[in-house]
Backbone as CSV, one residue per row, in Angstrom:
resi,resn,N_x,N_y,N_z,CA_x,CA_y,CA_z,C_x,C_y,C_z
1,UNK,94.022,6.921,72.428,94.500,6.091,73.325,94.660,4.734,72.341
2,UNK,93.873,4.576,71.898,93.407,3.271,70.877,94.800,3.385,69.783
3,UNK,95.167,4.700,69.335,95.749,4.694,68.238,97.376,3.914,68.737
4,UNK,97.881,4.101,70.360,99.108,3.953,70.622,99.341,2.434,70.547
5,UNK,98.138,1.579,70.476,98.522,0.100,70.255,99.352,-0.321,69.461
6,UNK,99.521,0.280,68.226,100.331,-0.201,67.284,101.543,0.042,67.586
7,UNK,102.128,0.936,68.390,103.243,1.023,69.123,103.989,0.131,70.006
8,UNK,103.138,-0.649,70.584,103.137,-1.195,71.852,103.916,-2.696,71.118
9,UNK,104.758,-2.807,71.876,105.410,-4.557,71.500,104.538,-5.716,71.743
10,UNK,104.627,-6.137,70.822,103.931,-7.591,70.557,104.103,-8.543,71.806
11,UNK,102.673,-9.644,72.083,102.690,-10.664,73.581,104.033,-11.562,72.854
12,UNK,105.228,-11.743,73.695,106.033,-12.965,73.620,105.895,-13.996,73.582
13,UNK,104.889,-14.401,74.132,104.381,-15.856,73.933,103.258,-15.774,72.749
14,UNK,102.772,-15.072,72.301,102.008,-15.204,70.859,102.845,-15.151,70.070
15,UNK,104.171,-14.547,69.899,105.102,-14.235,68.954,105.831,-15.952,68.590
16,UNK,106.097,-16.108,70.180,106.586,-17.615,70.048,105.988,-18.988,69.336
17,UNK,104.599,-18.759,69.726,103.683,-19.741,69.108,103.991,-19.701,67.639
18,UNK,103.683,-18.615,66.898,103.906,-18.189,65.678,104.797,-18.755,64.927
19,UNK,105.946,-18.378,65.472,107.327,-18.716,65.313,107.606,-20.336,65.086
20,UNK,106.867,-21.382,65.930,106.799,-22.750,66.099,106.376,-23.239,64.905
21,UNK,105.064,-22.661,65.005,103.907,-23.160,63.905,104.702,-23.210,62.730
22,UNK,105.554,-21.582,62.261,106.067,-21.737,60.885,107.240,-22.483,60.922
23,UNK,108.058,-22.904,61.748,109.102,-23.657,61.411,108.676,-25.240,61.293
24,UNK,107.256,-25.322,61.982,106.693,-27.027,62.004,106.478,-27.052,60.463
25,UNK,105.878,-26.103,59.887,105.421,-26.280,58.434,106.228,-26.305,57.752
26,UNK,107.260,-25.720,57.687,108.385,-25.777,56.792,109.204,-26.922,56.986
27,UNK,109.486,-27.731,58.154,109.704,-29.385,58.454,108.954,-30.147,57.763
28,UNK,107.677,-29.923,57.847,106.850,-30.814,57.080,106.682,-30.633,55.553
29,UNK,107.002,-29.431,54.815,107.306,-29.598,53.558,108.329,-30.130,53.131
30,UNK,109.346,-30.153,53.957,110.521,-30.661,53.157,110.324,-32.127,53.543
31,UNK,109.597,-32.993,54.398,109.493,-33.965,54.475,108.768,-34.792,53.693
32,UNK,107.951,-33.470,53.235,107.155,-34.165,52.260,107.779,-34.285,50.891
33,UNK,108.458,-33.450,50.371,109.569,-33.292,49.398,110.475,-34.507,48.971
34,UNK,111.002,-35.111,50.099,111.929,-36.060,50.064,110.799,-37.642,50.055
35,UNK,109.878,-37.282,50.594,109.153,-38.759,50.560,108.450,-39.138,49.319
36,UNK,107.949,-37.707,48.634,107.523,-37.826,47.077,108.953,-38.107,46.300
37,UNK,109.936,-37.666,46.422,111.129,-37.818,45.687,111.314,-39.269,45.953
38,UNK,111.284,-39.870,46.878,111.823,-41.240,47.373,110.834,-42.076,46.464
39,UNK,109.631,-41.764,46.453,108.778,-42.879,45.630,108.582,-42.658,43.896
40,UNK,108.843,-41.467,43.740,109.259,-41.256,42.404,110.682,-42.057,42.039
41,UNK,111.824,-42.133,43.053,113.005,-42.595,42.361,112.689,-44.248,42.577
42,UNK,111.713,-44.774,43.455,111.751,-46.194,43.400,110.842,-46.825,42.248
43,UNK,109.623,-45.631,41.968,108.796,-45.923,40.788,109.713,-46.367,39.504
44,UNK,110.668,-45.458,39.414,111.326,-45.461,37.951,112.513,-46.484,37.944
45,UNK,113.005,-46.937,39.100,113.852,-47.793,39.395,113.104,-49.222,39.034
46,UNK,111.664,-49.835,39.537,111.187,-50.524,38.865,110.686,-50.787,37.165
47,UNK,110.459,-49.487,36.954,110.364,-49.571,35.778,111.892,-49.924,34.811
48,UNK,112.795,-49.866,35.372,113.952,-49.858,34.754,114.125,-51.548,34.549
49,UNK,113.704,-52.096,35.976,114.124,-53.600,36.027,112.903,-54.336,35.168
50,UNK,111.818,-53.824,34.654,111.096,-54.573,33.863,111.644,-54.705,32.416
51,UNK,111.107,-55.769,32.073,111.448,-56.260,30.699,110.417,-56.806,29.998
52,UNK,110.111,-56.767,28.614,108.894,-57.154,27.802,109.620,-58.440,27.523
53,UNK,108.148,-59.279,26.734,108.705,-60.254,25.768,108.789,-59.878,24.242
54,UNK,107.865,-58.952,24.331,108.042,-58.487,22.829,109.275,-57.845,22.494
55,UNK,109.557,-57.581,21.025,110.397,-56.923,20.768,110.248,-55.274,20.491
56,UNK,110.646,-54.300,20.693,110.603,-52.906,20.601,110.335,-52.647,21.778
57,UNK,109.879,-51.196,21.899,109.310,-50.659,23.249,110.318,-49.809,23.900
58,UNK,110.257,-49.060,24.932,110.987,-48.032,25.270,111.704,-48.339,26.771
59,UNK,111.015,-49.350,26.996,111.757,-49.896,28.487,113.223,-50.451,28.152
60,UNK,113.846,-50.342,29.469,115.355,-51.245,29.141,115.136,-52.331,29.696
61,UNK,115.763,-53.593,28.842,115.755,-54.798,29.332,116.507,-55.319,30.335
62,UNK,116.200,-56.046,31.434,116.729,-56.127,32.603,118.082,-57.112,32.114
63,UNK,119.340,-56.877,32.452,120.671,-57.056,32.155,120.747,-58.389,32.424
64,UNK,120.913,-59.613,31.526,121.120,-61.120,32.299,122.331,-61.472,32.734
65,UNK,122.458,-62.099,33.597,123.730,-62.369,34.030,124.638,-63.305,33.043
66,UNK,125.720,-62.764,32.647,126.688,-64.067,31.571,126.962,-65.278,32.207
67,UNK,126.662,-65.952,31.513,127.304,-67.303,32.181,128.615,-67.639,32.193
68,UNK,129.058,-68.342,33.055,130.366,-68.230,33.043,130.980,-69.067,31.981
69,UNK,132.050,-68.441,31.252,133.196,-69.128,30.392,133.221,-70.450,30.502
70,UNK,133.194,-71.351,29.469,133.526,-72.592,29.619,135.293,-72.790,29.453
71,UNK,135.770,-73.691,30.108,137.251,-73.606,30.291,137.416,-74.368,28.756
72,UNK,138.617,-73.469,28.346,139.138,-74.042,27.031,140.767,-74.606,27.228
73,UNK,141.093,-75.198,26.169,142.421,-75.303,26.330,143.060,-74.714,25.432
74,UNK,144.479,-74.704,25.667,145.289,-73.719,24.492,145.753,-74.348,23.495
75,UNK,145.562,-73.982,22.430,145.619,-75.038,21.483,147.297,-74.555,20.595
76,UNK,148.190,-75.254,20.362,149.512,-75.161,19.737,149.084,-74.241,18.318
77,UNK,150.013,-73.448,18.199,150.142,-72.929,16.911,150.659,-73.994,15.662
78,UNK,149.678,-74.061,14.846,150.410,-75.444,13.620,151.474,-74.753,13.172
79,UNK,152.235,-76.042,12.847,153.803,-75.990,12.586,153.461,-75.074,10.761
80,UNK,154.329,-74.586,10.463,154.444,-74.003,9.285,154.799,-75.127,8.348
81,UNK,154.314,-75.446,7.073,154.412,-76.387,6.118,154.398,-75.866,4.642
82,UNK,155.525,-76.100,4.373,156.316,-75.751,2.935,156.568,-76.716,2.025
83,UNK,156.066,-76.860,0.798,155.993,-77.423,-0.058,156.398,-76.938,-1.382
84,UNK,157.439,-77.862,-2.225,158.250,-77.408,-3.231,157.125,-76.936,-4.453
85,UNK,155.941,-77.776,-4.055,154.954,-77.854,-4.893,154.161,-76.566,-4.986
86,UNK,154.316,-75.609,-3.727,153.725,-73.990,-3.676,153.802,-73.507,-4.638
87,UNK,155.190,-73.123,-5.109,155.491,-72.231,-5.710,157.118,-72.903,-6.771
88,UNK,157.352,-71.779,-7.615,158.588,-72.046,-8.368,159.674,-71.232,-7.494
89,UNK,159.450,-70.819,-6.493,160.433,-70.191,-5.432,161.357,-71.205,-5.109
90,UNK,160.679,-72.663,-5.031,161.766,-73.606,-4.532,162.374,-74.570,-5.331
91,UNK,162.302,-73.933,-6.699,163.196,-74.639,-7.788,164.319,-73.795,-8.244
92,UNK,164.840,-74.165,-9.398,165.914,-73.245,-10.047,165.367,-72.856,-10.983
93,UNK,165.297,-71.423,-11.363,164.881,-70.388,-11.881,165.904,-69.940,-13.322
94,UNK,165.285,-69.540,-14.713,166.600,-69.307,-15.260,167.193,-68.127,-14.682
95,UNK,166.861,-66.872,-13.939,167.624,-66.059,-13.479,168.281,-66.017,-12.060
96,UNK,168.197,-67.769,-11.727,169.789,-67.986,-10.626,170.735,-68.149,-11.112
97,UNK,171.424,-68.097,-9.869,172.809,-68.615,-10.107,173.057,-70.005,-9.465
98,UNK,173.426,-70.810,-9.540,173.857,-72.303,-9.355,175.099,-72.946,-9.186
99,UNK,175.429,-73.409,-7.605,176.865,-73.734,-7.621,176.478,-75.715,-7.401
100,UNK,177.324,-76.451,-7.479,177.263,-77.573,-6.972,176.561,-78.847,-7.960
101,UNK,176.164,-79.947,-7.066,175.160,-80.980,-8.201,174.429,-82.039,-7.097
102,UNK,174.406,-81.438,-5.869,173.626,-81.965,-4.615,171.961,-81.976,-5.249
103,UNK,171.671,-83.456,-4.216,170.505,-83.741,-4.822,169.312,-82.950,-3.725
104,UNK,169.910,-82.190,-2.949,169.088,-80.894,-2.076,169.676,-79.846,-2.420
105,UNK,168.712,-78.958,-2.642,168.298,-77.627,-3.037,168.432,-76.764,-2.109
106,UNK,169.884,-75.792,-1.730,169.784,-74.968,-0.757,169.744,-73.561,-1.188
107,UNK,168.646,-72.607,-0.938,168.601,-71.406,-1.876,168.610,-70.751,-0.542
108,UNK,169.561,-69.669,-1.038,169.805,-68.590,0.296,169.589,-67.488,-0.560
109,UNK,169.009,-66.616,0.245,168.850,-65.127,0.298,169.679,-64.514,1.061
110,UNK,170.501,-63.348,0.432,171.768,-63.366,1.066,171.769,-61.605,0.591
111,UNK,172.986,-61.162,1.681,173.421,-59.907,1.510,174.448,-59.611,1.298
112,UNK,175.214,-58.872,0.594,176.810,-58.840,0.197,177.144,-57.996,1.386
113,UNK,176.588,-57.293,2.356,177.338,-56.596,3.524,176.975,-57.086,4.777
114,UNK,176.412,-58.062,4.631,176.000,-58.886,6.232,177.047,-59.776,6.360
115,UNK,177.595,-59.206,7.581,178.486,-60.115,8.436,178.206,-61.912,8.583
116,UNK,176.939,-61.840,8.660,176.357,-63.063,8.689,176.468,-64.274,7.886
117,UNK,176.181,-63.203,6.654,176.050,-63.944,5.114,177.470,-64.619,5.061
118,UNK,178.599,-63.463,5.303,179.754,-63.925,4.947,180.199,-65.129,5.717
119,UNK,179.893,-65.022,6.883,180.077,-66.532,7.581,179.197,-67.890,7.086
120,UNK,177.999,-67.603,6.645,177.452,-68.787,6.231,177.971,-69.090,4.669
121,UNK,178.630,-68.166,4.184,179.375,-68.421,2.592,179.816,-69.483,2.929
122,UNK,181.130,-69.542,4.120,181.855,-70.396,4.038,181.379,-71.827,4.266
123,UNK,179.764,-71.979,5.190,179.090,-73.261,5.601,178.569,-73.722,4.389
124,UNK,178.259,-72.803,3.572,177.685,-73.714,2.169,178.592,-74.016,1.129
125,UNK,179.568,-73.656,1.151,180.528,-73.852,0.230,181.021,-75.322,0.364
126,UNK,181.133,-75.510,2.074,181.513,-76.587,2.525,180.485,-77.742,2.166
127,UNK,179.268,-77.422,1.939,178.260,-78.648,1.422,177.869,-78.761,-0.130
128,UNK,178.736,-77.936,-0.374,178.813,-77.945,-2.025,180.079,-78.832,-2.448
129,UNK,180.873,-78.635,-1.519,182.129,-79.335,-1.654,182.147,-80.934,-1.587
130,UNK,181.301,-81.151,-0.866,181.502,-82.792,-0.410,179.828,-83.120,-0.998
131,UNK,179.043,-82.402,-1.972,178.318,-83.025,-2.754,176.928,-83.289,-2.131
132,UNK,176.708,-82.682,-0.944,175.446,-82.386,-0.353,173.988,-81.793,-0.910
133,UNK,174.884,-80.564,-1.619,173.778,-79.584,-2.070,173.741,-79.059,-3.085
134,UNK,173.001,-78.489,-3.952,173.044,-77.447,-5.065,172.816,-76.038,-4.379
135,UNK,173.714,-75.383,-4.631,173.544,-73.677,-3.901,172.527,-72.753,-5.159
136,UNK,171.494,-72.196,-4.827,170.980,-71.606,-5.466,170.922,-69.992,-4.518
137,UNK,171.932,-68.983,-5.059,172.113,-67.942,-4.451,170.953,-66.664,-5.121
138,UNK,170.125,-66.184,-3.878,169.521,-64.633,-4.167,169.734,-63.585,-3.584
139,UNK,169.216,-62.820,-4.000,169.699,-61.505,-3.474,168.634,-60.754,-2.772
140,UNK,168.909,-60.200,-0.933,168.095,-59.547,-0.568,169.092,-58.751,0.459
141,UNK,169.168,-57.560,-0.656,169.943,-56.583,-0.142,169.016,-55.682,0.943
142,UNK,169.614,-55.371,2.099,168.846,-54.818,3.268,168.730,-53.229,3.005
143,UNK,167.585,-52.665,3.417,167.938,-51.266,2.919,168.671,-50.501,3.871
144,UNK,169.322,-50.882,5.360,170.321,-49.923,6.149,171.426,-50.317,5.512
145,UNK,171.781,-51.400,4.637,173.014,-51.231,4.328,173.382,-50.442,2.780
146,UNK,173.974,-49.317,2.482,173.818,-48.547,1.879,174.060,-48.984,0.293
147,UNK,175.131,-49.716,0.397,175.506,-50.087,-1.115,175.269,-51.594,-1.174
148,UNK,174.674,-52.328,-0.715,174.096,-53.555,-0.966,173.792,-53.836,-1.983
149,UNK,172.669,-52.967,-2.463,172.373,-52.827,-3.761,172.420,-52.923,-5.082
150,UNK,173.906,-52.185,-4.813,174.827,-52.047,-5.845,175.709,-53.356,-6.197
151,UNK,175.964,-53.705,-5.395,176.705,-55.152,-5.118,175.882,-56.321,-5.771
152,UNK,174.457,-56.324,-5.438,173.709,-57.270,-5.813,173.759,-57.055,-7.276
153,UNK,173.254,-56.198,-7.672,173.146,-55.596,-9.065,174.632,-56.029,-10.075
154,UNK,175.533,-55.709,-9.650,177.220,-55.962,-10.225,176.995,-57.611,-10.114
155,UNK,176.711,-58.512,-8.902,176.924,-59.781,-8.920,176.282,-60.369,-10.367
156,UNK,174.629,-59.833,-10.176,173.626,-60.263,-11.090,174.216,-60.011,-12.640
157,UNK,175.085,-59.108,-12.625,175.620,-58.513,-14.022,176.617,-59.631,-14.415
158,UNK,177.387,-59.716,-13.339,178.126,-60.942,-13.777,177.489,-62.425,-14.184
159,UNK,176.541,-62.777,-13.764,175.658,-64.188,-14.219,175.344,-63.791,-15.215
160,UNK,174.505,-62.594,-15.855,173.915,-62.082,-17.310,175.380,-62.173,-18.359
161,UNK,176.674,-61.971,-18.089,177.582,-61.737,-18.845,178.733,-62.490,-19.121
162,UNK,178.361,-63.116,-17.867,179.495,-64.498,-17.782,179.141,-65.756,-17.215
163,UNK,177.667,-65.892,-16.974,177.281,-67.203,-16.543,177.353,-67.708,-14.853
164,UNK,177.164,-68.612,-14.928,177.437,-69.040,-13.127,178.931,-68.762,-12.663
165,UNK,179.911,-69.328,-13.578,181.342,-69.245,-13.248,181.905,-67.571,-12.847
166,UNK,181.494,-66.735,-13.647,181.419,-65.231,-13.287,180.715,-64.808,-12.033
167,UNK,179.770,-65.206,-12.318,179.119,-65.013,-11.014,179.614,-65.183,-9.927
168,UNK,179.936,-66.490,-9.282,180.818,-67.047,-8.272,182.070,-66.654,-8.273
169,UNK,182.921,-66.092,-9.159,184.118,-65.921,-8.775,184.091,-63.952,-8.336
170,UNK,182.759,-63.387,-8.948,182.680,-62.220,-8.329,182.321,-62.350,-7.017
171,UNK,181.055,-62.891,-6.590,180.488,-63.492,-4.848,181.494,-63.756,-4.186
172,UNK,182.563,-64.699,-4.437,183.439,-65.007,-3.388,184.270,-63.790,-3.133
173,UNK,184.984,-63.085,-4.563,185.825,-62.145,-4.202,185.170,-61.172,-3.272
174,UNK,184.023,-61.190,-3.379,183.371,-59.624,-2.327,183.513,-60.029,-0.863
175,UNK,182.901,-61.640,-0.842,182.828,-61.918,0.585,184.337,-62.189,1.147
176,UNK,185.304,-62.251,0.500,186.717,-62.527,1.382,186.967,-61.265,1.002
177,UNK,186.640,-59.974,0.397,187.332,-58.526,0.718,186.573,-58.066,1.770
178,UNK,187.163,-56.790,2.157,186.552,-55.744,2.838,185.711,-54.486,2.370
179,UNK,185.635,-54.902,0.874,185.005,-53.333,0.428,183.708,-52.861,0.932
180,UNK,183.067,-53.316,1.748,182.325,-52.661,2.553,182.542,-51.451,3.375
181,UNK,183.961,-51.913,3.866,184.484,-50.904,4.967,185.446,-49.985,4.295
182,UNK,185.675,-49.785,2.843,186.452,-48.991,2.150,185.720,-47.343,1.935
183,UNK,186.150,-46.293,1.717,185.598,-45.242,1.574,184.353,-45.231,0.639
184,UNK,184.625,-45.818,-0.514,183.724,-45.869,-1.579,183.452,-47.075,-1.961
185,UNK,182.477,-47.884,-1.262,182.649,-49.591,-1.444,181.646,-49.787,-3.054
186,UNK,181.286,-49.203,-3.855,180.837,-49.379,-4.743,182.039,-49.235,-5.859
187,UNK,182.841,-48.287,-5.510,184.312,-48.130,-6.637,184.612,-49.548,-6.250
188,UNK,185.150,-50.138,-4.801,185.460,-51.539,-4.481,184.779,-52.639,-5.350
189,UNK,183.509,-52.177,-5.377,183.110,-53.710,-6.221,182.940,-53.514,-7.505
190,UNK,183.159,-52.615,-8.140,183.413,-52.473,-9.469,184.691,-52.700,-10.069
191,UNK,185.772,-52.479,-8.872,187.039,-53.044,-9.202,187.126,-54.541,-9.362
192,UNK,186.428,-55.011,-8.215,186.321,-56.479,-8.370,185.556,-57.038,-9.452
193,UNK,184.619,-56.117,-10.140,184.005,-56.391,-11.162,185.084,-57.004,-12.639
194,UNK,185.973,-55.689,-12.435,186.506,-55.987,-13.391,188.026,-56.807,-13.669
195,UNK,188.052,-57.152,-12.367,188.858,-58.297,-12.158,188.399,-59.691,-12.447
196,UNK,186.715,-59.543,-12.274,186.057,-60.993,-12.667,185.959,-61.083,-14.180
197,UNK,186.024,-59.883,-14.837,186.018,-60.028,-16.264,184.754,-59.265,-16.749
198,UNK,184.125,-58.295,-15.888,183.345,-57.259,-16.630,183.975,-56.326,-16.972
199,UNK,183.224,-55.368,-17.695,183.489,-54.028,-18.456,182.820,-52.959,-17.651
200,UNK,183.588,-51.471,-18.147,182.767,-50.484,-17.361,181.617,-50.336,-17.588
201,UNK,181.154,-50.538,-19.375,180.180,-50.093,-19.906,178.877,-51.234,-19.481
202,UNK,179.378,-52.170,-18.966,178.513,-53.453,-19.052,177.910,-53.076,-17.551
203,UNK,178.914,-52.716,-16.619,178.368,-52.663,-15.344,177.608,-51.287,-14.988
204,UNK,178.015,-49.924,-15.875,177.371,-49.013,-16.047,175.452,-49.440,-16.216
205,UNK,175.543,-50.214,-17.498,174.130,-50.676,-17.834,173.386,-51.304,-16.467
206,UNK,174.068,-52.095,-15.752,173.504,-53.157,-14.938,172.933,-52.284,-13.716
207,UNK,174.051,-50.974,-13.303,173.305,-50.448,-12.253,172.506,-49.041,-12.354
208,UNK,171.729,-49.161,-13.787,170.973,-48.233,-13.989,169.588,-48.655,-13.548
209,UNK,168.572,-47.594,-13.294,167.292,-48.081,-12.796,166.799,-49.050,-13.962
210,UNK,165.832,-50.088,-13.391,165.071,-50.560,-14.413,165.877,-51.446,-15.190
211,UNK,167.191,-51.724,-15.229,167.877,-52.888,-15.960,167.370,-54.063,-15.841
212,UNK,167.955,-55.162,-16.228,167.312,-56.366,-16.143,168.067,-56.761,-14.542
213,UNK,169.333,-56.408,-14.155,169.845,-57.174,-13.024,169.069,-56.502,-12.086
214,UNK,168.735,-55.029,-11.982,167.769,-54.423,-11.350,166.449,-55.229,-11.091
215,UNK,166.025,-55.561,-11.919,164.243,-56.335,-11.984,164.942,-57.656,-11.482
216,UNK,166.022,-58.415,-11.287,165.982,-59.621,-11.039,166.245,-59.438,-9.509
217,UNK,166.823,-58.408,-8.848,167.397,-58.342,-7.561,165.744,-57.513,-6.815
218,UNK,165.033,-56.859,-7.644,163.845,-56.641,-6.834,162.661,-57.823,-7.029
219,UNK,162.840,-58.740,-7.844,162.125,-59.742,-7.912,162.385,-60.793,-6.434
220,UNK,163.873,-61.121,-6.575,164.206,-61.964,-5.415,163.579,-61.470,-4.076
221,UNK,163.817,-60.106,-3.751,163.441,-59.017,-2.596,161.689,-59.713,-2.645
222,UNK,161.198,-59.631,-3.344,159.716,-59.855,-3.325,159.393,-61.217,-2.841
223,UNK,160.181,-62.477,-3.544,159.986,-63.643,-3.060,160.091,-64.098,-1.628
224,UNK,161.217,-63.207,-1.523,161.614,-63.508,0.198,160.986,-63.126,1.117
225,UNK,160.091,-62.064,0.921,159.249,-61.233,1.421,157.839,-62.282,1.669
226,UNK,157.514,-62.721,0.808,156.055,-63.257,0.485,156.597,-64.428,1.131
227,UNK,157.753,-65.254,1.651,158.003,-66.343,2.144,158.650,-66.267,3.756
228,UNK,158.110,-65.007,4.169,158.854,-64.690,5.374,160.237,-64.642,5.824
229,UNK,160.893,-64.255,4.776,162.393,-64.136,5.179,162.461,-62.648,4.892
230,UNK,162.908,-61.869,6.551,163.009,-60.973,6.810,164.420,-60.354,7.155
231,UNK,165.345,-61.293,7.297,166.714,-60.835,7.748,167.671,-61.888,6.956
232,UNK,168.563,-61.490,6.839,169.724,-62.371,6.397,170.988,-63.045,6.811
233,UNK,171.429,-64.072,6.613,170.706,-65.207,5.584,169.661,-65.680,6.130
234,UNK,168.596,-65.862,4.814,167.317,-66.371,5.032,167.535,-67.675,4.196
235,UNK,167.281,-69.003,4.473,167.342,-69.881,3.328,166.361,-70.849,3.554
236,UNK,166.365,-71.896,2.258,165.365,-72.963,2.362,166.348,-73.996,1.812
237,UNK,165.858,-75.433,2.598,166.767,-76.328,2.102,165.144,-77.259,1.171
238,UNK,165.396,-77.831,0.029,164.391,-78.637,-0.583,164.958,-79.918,-1.177
239,UNK,164.104,-80.793,-1.008,164.412,-81.971,-1.507,163.517,-82.019,-2.891
240,UNK,164.510,-82.075,-3.957,163.929,-82.398,-5.063,163.198,-83.315,-5.311
241,UNK,163.257,-84.831,-4.571,162.526,-85.537,-5.230,161.117,-85.534,-4.118
242,UNK,161.074,-85.110,-3.241,159.937,-85.156,-2.329,158.872,-84.318,-2.154
243,UNK,159.693,-83.243,-2.698,159.383,-81.706,-2.550,158.976,-81.186,-0.937
244,UNK,159.595,-81.734,-0.085,159.820,-81.191,1.328,160.763,-80.346,1.165
245,UNK,160.250,-79.185,2.271,160.760,-77.734,2.229,161.276,-77.901,3.565
246,UNK,162.611,-77.431,4.193,162.747,-77.008,5.395,163.426,-75.552,5.854
247,UNK,163.187,-74.641,6.158,163.540,-73.316,6.761,165.003,-73.267,7.302
248,UNK,166.130,-72.425,6.747,167.194,-72.214,7.885,166.943,-70.897,8.169
249,UNK,166.638,-70.398,9.099,166.398,-69.055,9.726,167.862,-68.538,10.353
250,UNK,168.656,-68.043,9.505,169.987,-67.652,10.245,171.198,-68.207,9.862
251,UNK,172.575,-67.716,9.841,173.356,-68.456,10.012,173.917,-69.650,10.603
252,UNK,173.348,-70.774,10.483,173.339,-72.068,11.297,174.947,-72.291,10.842
253,UNK,175.583,-73.094,12.116,176.614,-73.869,11.511,176.510,-75.182,11.044
254,UNK,177.544,-75.548,10.438,177.402,-76.884,9.761,177.138,-78.116,10.636
255,UNK,177.827,-77.714,11.687,177.407,-79.145,12.940,177.484,-78.543,14.004
256,UNK,176.939,-78.883,14.935,176.975,-78.735,16.366,177.375,-79.760,17.430
257,UNK,178.404,-80.227,17.999,178.701,-80.997,18.803,177.813,-80.948,20.071
258,UNK,176.929,-80.083,20.253,176.234,-79.568,21.638,174.616,-80.082,21.401
259,UNK,174.559,-80.284,20.014,173.197,-80.630,20.076,171.968,-79.340,19.527
260,UNK,172.775,-78.260,19.049,172.137,-77.168,18.843,171.814,-77.222,17.270
261,UNK,171.095,-76.171,16.685,170.450,-76.302,15.290,171.624,-76.136,14.749
262,UNK,171.737,-76.573,13.710,172.757,-76.798,12.637,172.375,-77.264,11.207
263,UNK,173.226,-77.394,10.196,172.464,-77.265,8.774,172.565,-78.877,8.691
264,UNK,173.214,-79.536,8.956,173.574,-80.933,8.840,172.518,-81.820,9.384
265,UNK,171.857,-81.440,10.184,170.761,-82.089,11.083,169.462,-81.625,9.791
266,UNK,169.343,-80.607,9.839,168.223,-80.188,8.952,168.306,-80.741,7.257
267,UNK,169.564,-80.820,7.200,169.358,-81.827,5.450,168.941,-83.225,6.038
268,UNK,169.022,-83.477,6.843,169.022,-85.241,7.375,167.439,-84.901,7.558
269,UNK,167.082,-84.382,8.218,165.445,-84.323,8.134,164.683,-84.004,6.948
270,UNK,165.090,-82.866,6.059,164.578,-83.048,4.711,164.739,-83.897,3.990
271,UNK,165.762,-85.033,3.870,165.845,-85.900,3.418,164.813,-87.280,3.777
272,UNK,164.167,-87.063,5.150,163.265,-87.812,5.680,163.828,-89.195,6.014
């Protein structure tokens, strides 16, 4: 009879009590884990906020609240000051072509295929004609004008073989023509060179890489870049007596009745 007790079902109340005890135990374990974890987290947080007075150590120094920045004034950018004593760029050099005898130098960096340069050419010519300036023409052929470099070399070729007179004859004829819009601009420039008095062999030599004319054009471009001339026409007015310099950043008109920027006002300014 006793062997059959194993097959009889357990007492339901006893089973329920055992289950309750097990559930309570599991709840207590989970609560204990949460409590201990919280304590460890708080302990680590306290360590992070501590800082040592000595250098070194592994604890992280508590970040300090940065002071509010002091109010500052916006300082205006200083005006560019140029002086003829800075460089021989602001004087007449041996490889320059000049025109006129005014007391103010107008040093122009120009491109034969630049429409604005063509417009400015007549402005400066008027200043030469009335005795206001001495015109110094220098070359800055822009890279996106495909044959401006050849035109510049041929102009310098005219200077080398015929002096200032031949240079200006060629230069005036280029700006008065529409050579750049012909099917072959270089051929058109060479034709103007022949009319001015150059020979084919002279022009061939000047157009060669490394020729004296090529070196002059390169030097002019480097000087222009060094003094911030990045477009054409880019010019400077130089008072040869005081050394004062004024920049003309573009094709300014001779005069402007509305009070806009113009060359005559800048000449008055550089004269002092």
